[in-house]
Coordinates of C-alpha atoms in Angstrom, one line a residue:
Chain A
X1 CA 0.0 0.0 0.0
X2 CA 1.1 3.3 -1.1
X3 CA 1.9 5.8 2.1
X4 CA 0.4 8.9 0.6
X5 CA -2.0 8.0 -2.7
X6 CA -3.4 10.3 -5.0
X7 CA -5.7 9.5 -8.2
X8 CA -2.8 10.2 -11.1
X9 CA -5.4 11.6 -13.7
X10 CA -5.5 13.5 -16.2
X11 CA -8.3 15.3 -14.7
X12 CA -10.0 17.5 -17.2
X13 CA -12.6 20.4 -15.8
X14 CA -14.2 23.3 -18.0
X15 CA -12.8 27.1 -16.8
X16 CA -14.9 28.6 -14.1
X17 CA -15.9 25.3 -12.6
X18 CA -14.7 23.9 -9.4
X19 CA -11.5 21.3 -9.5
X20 CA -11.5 18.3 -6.8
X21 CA -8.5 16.9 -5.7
X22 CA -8.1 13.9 -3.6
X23 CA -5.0 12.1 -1.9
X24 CA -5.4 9.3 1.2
X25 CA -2.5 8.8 3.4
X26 CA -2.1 5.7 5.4
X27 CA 0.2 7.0 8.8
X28 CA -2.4 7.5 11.4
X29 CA 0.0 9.7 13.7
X30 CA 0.6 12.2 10.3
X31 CA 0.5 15.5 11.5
X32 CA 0.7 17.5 9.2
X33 CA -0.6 17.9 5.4
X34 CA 0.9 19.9 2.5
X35 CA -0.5 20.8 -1.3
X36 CA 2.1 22.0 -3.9
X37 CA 1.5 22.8 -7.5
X38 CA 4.1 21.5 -10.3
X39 CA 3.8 23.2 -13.6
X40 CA 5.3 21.0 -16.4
X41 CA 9.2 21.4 -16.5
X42 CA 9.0 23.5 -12.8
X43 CA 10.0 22.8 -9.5
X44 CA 6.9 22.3 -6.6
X45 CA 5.7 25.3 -5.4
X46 CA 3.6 25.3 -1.7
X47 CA 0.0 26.4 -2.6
X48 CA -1.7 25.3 0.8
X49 CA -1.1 23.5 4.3
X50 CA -3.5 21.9 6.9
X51 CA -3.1 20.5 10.1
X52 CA -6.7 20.2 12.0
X53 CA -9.5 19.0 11.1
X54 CA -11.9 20.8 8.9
X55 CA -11.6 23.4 5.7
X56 CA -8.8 25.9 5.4
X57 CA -9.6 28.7 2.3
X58 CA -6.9 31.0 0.6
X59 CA -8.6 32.5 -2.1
X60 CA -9.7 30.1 -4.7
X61 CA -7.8 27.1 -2.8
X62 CA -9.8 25.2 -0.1
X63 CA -7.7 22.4 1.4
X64 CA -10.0 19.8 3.5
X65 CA -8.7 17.6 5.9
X66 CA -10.6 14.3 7.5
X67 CA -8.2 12.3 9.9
X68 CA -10.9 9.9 11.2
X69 CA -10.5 8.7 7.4
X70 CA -7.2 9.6 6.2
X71 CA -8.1 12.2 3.6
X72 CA -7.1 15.2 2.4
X73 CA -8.6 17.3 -0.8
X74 CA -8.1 20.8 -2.4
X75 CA -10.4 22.3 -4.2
X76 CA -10.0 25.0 -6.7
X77 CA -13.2 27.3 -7.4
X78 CA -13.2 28.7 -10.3
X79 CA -10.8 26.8 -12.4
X80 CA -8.7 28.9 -14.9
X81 CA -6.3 27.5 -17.4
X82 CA -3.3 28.7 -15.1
X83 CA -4.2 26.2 -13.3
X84 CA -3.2 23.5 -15.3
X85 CA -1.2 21.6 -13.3
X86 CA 0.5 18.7 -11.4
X87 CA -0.5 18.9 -8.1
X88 CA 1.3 16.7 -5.3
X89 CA -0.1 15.9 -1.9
X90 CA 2.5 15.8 1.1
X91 CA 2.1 14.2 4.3
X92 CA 4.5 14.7 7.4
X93 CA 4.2 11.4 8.8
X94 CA 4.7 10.0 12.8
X95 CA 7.9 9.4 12.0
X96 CA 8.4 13.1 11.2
X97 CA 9.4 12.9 7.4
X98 CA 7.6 14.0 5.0
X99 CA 6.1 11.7 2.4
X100 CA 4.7 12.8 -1.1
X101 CA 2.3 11.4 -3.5
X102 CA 2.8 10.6 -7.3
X103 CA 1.0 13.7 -8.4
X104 CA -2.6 14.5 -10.0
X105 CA -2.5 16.1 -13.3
X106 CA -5.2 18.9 -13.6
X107 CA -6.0 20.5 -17.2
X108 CA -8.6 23.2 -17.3
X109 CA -10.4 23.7 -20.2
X110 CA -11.0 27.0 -21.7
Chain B
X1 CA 12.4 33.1 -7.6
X2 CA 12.3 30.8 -4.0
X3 CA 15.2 32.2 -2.6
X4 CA 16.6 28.6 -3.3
X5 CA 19.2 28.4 -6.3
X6 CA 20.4 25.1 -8.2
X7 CA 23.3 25.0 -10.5
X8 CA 23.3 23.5 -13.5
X9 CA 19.7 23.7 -15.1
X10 CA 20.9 20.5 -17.4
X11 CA 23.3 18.0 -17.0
X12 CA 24.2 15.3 -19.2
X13 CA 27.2 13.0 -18.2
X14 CA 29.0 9.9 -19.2
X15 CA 28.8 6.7 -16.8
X16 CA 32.5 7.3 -16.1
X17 CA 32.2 11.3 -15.1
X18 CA 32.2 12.9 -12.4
X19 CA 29.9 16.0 -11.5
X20 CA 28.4 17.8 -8.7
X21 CA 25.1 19.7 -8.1
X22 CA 25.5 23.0 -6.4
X23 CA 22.2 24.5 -4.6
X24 CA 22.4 27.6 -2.5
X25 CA 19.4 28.7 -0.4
X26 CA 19.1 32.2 0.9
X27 CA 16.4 32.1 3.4
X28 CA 17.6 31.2 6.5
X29 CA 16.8 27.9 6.9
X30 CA 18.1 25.4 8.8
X31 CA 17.5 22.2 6.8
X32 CA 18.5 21.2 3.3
X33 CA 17.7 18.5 0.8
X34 CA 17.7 16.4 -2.1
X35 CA 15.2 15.2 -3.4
X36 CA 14.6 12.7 -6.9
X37 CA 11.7 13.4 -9.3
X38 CA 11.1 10.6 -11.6
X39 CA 8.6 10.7 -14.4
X40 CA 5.3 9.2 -13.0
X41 CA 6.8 8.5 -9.8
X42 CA 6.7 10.2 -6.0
X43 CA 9.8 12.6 -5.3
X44 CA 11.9 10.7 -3.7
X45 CA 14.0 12.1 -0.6
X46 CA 17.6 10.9 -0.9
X47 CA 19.3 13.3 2.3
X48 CA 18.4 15.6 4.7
X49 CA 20.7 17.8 6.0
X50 CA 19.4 19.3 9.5
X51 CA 21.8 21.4 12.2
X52 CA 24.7 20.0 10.9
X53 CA 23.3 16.6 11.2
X54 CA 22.8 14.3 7.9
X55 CA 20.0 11.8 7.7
X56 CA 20.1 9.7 4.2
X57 CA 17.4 7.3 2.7
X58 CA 19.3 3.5 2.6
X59 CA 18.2 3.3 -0.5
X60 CA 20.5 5.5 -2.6
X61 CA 23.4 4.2 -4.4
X62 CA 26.9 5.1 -2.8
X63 CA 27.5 6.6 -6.0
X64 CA 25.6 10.0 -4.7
X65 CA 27.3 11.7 -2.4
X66 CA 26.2 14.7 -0.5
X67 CA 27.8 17.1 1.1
X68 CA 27.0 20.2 3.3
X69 CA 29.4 22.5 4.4
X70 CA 27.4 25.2 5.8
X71 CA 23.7 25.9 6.8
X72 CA 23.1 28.1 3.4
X73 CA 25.2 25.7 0.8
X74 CA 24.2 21.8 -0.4
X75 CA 26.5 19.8 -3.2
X76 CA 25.5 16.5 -4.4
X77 CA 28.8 14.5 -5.8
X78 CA 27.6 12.2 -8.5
X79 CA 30.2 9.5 -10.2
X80 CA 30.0 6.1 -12.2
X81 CA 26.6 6.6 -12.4
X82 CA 23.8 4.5 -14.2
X83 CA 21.3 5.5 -16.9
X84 CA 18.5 4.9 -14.8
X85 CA 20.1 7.8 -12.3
X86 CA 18.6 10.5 -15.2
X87 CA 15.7 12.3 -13.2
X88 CA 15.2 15.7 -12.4
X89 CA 17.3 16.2 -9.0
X90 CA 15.7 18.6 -6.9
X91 CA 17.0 20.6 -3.8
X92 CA 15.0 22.4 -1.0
X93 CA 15.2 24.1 2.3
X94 CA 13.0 24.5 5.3
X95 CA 13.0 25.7 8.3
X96 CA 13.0 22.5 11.0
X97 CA 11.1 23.0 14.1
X98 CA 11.7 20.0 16.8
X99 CA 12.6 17.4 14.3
X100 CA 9.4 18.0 11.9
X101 CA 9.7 18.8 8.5
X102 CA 7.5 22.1 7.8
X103 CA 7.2 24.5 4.3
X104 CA 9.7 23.0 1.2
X105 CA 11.1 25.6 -1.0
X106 CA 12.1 24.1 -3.8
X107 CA 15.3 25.1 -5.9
X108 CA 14.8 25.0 -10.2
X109 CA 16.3 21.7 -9.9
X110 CA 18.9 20.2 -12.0
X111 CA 17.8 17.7 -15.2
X112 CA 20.6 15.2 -15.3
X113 CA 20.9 12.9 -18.4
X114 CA 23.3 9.6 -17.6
X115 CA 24.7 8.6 -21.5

């Protein structure tokens, strides 16, 4: 089982509409919970961070963290085609390390 | 810019070369890495350099070498290596709080090519 898992995609949404991004983690004792965008031939870039329970909003981004099931999501209201994107969930685990996923590709439409 | 710089943007090398990646980070930090971007796959942390003390993933060849001489300056010493060592080599630094690993900030990141 993957540590930190994330769909791969491509995932495809129209501008203006709202892109849903998923990852599960599998630590229990993570702590902490990190979403960074790639664009293609970049380096990651920190868009958001979490670490209780609930919603966290910056703007467009929304990042959403459950720890009863081991899920965190960002969501990005109104998609534009800047934000076409890999987008890589990171997970601080107990262990203290941090542990990314593979990376879901976002395209929006325009 | 991240306040994080990585020199050489490209890199491609023989299997008998030898080579280093510079990065420089000028944020204050107190942690340094490298990390391994492979196409399809999860970066993959190869060393951690944290107040002076080094922690490595056991899984990286002995021909990477890193070192750190100061808090602000990160080398990675590549030699003999193999062509399935072409990635995108990435270095970052943070700012550690009791042991945890917080924000990355990433450098450019060097593209190596192994011939």
């Amino acid at each position: 089982q993957k540590e930190v898992e994330q769909n791969s995609g491509p995932l495809s949404v129209p501008e203006g509409a709202i892109a849903s991004l998923n990852c599960t983690y599998s630590d229990r004792g993570s702590q902490s919970f990190f979403w960074y965008r790639q664009y293609s031939g970049k380096s990651p870039e920190l868009i958001m961070f979490i670490y209780s329970n609930g919603d966290k909003e910056d703007g467009r981004f929304t990042a959403q963290l459950n720890k009863a099931s081991q899920y965190v999501s960002l969501l990005i209201r109104d998609s534009q085609p800047s934000d076409s994107a890999t987008y890589l969930c990171a997970v601080t685990g107990s262990a203290r390390q941090l542990t990314f996923g593979s990376g879901t590709q976002l395209t929006v439409l325009p | 810019e991240t306040g994080v710089t990585q020199t050489p943007r490209h890199l491609v090398m023989g299997m008998t070369n030898k080579k280093s990646l510079k990065c420089e980070q000028h944020l204050g930090h107190n942690a340094m890495y490298w990390y391994k971007q492979s196409a399809k796959k999860p970066l993959e942390l190869m060393f951690v350099y944290s107040l002076e003390e080094r922690v490595e993933n056991n899984s990286v060849p002995s021909r990477f070498s890193p070192e750190c001489p100061n808090s602000s300056h990160l080398f990675l010493h590549l030699h003999t290596l193999q062509p399935e060592d072409s990635a995108l080599y990435l270095c970052a630094s943070s700012q550690q709080n009791r042991g945890s690993n917080e924000k990355l900030f990433f450098g450019s990141g060097t593209q190596l090519s192994v011939l």
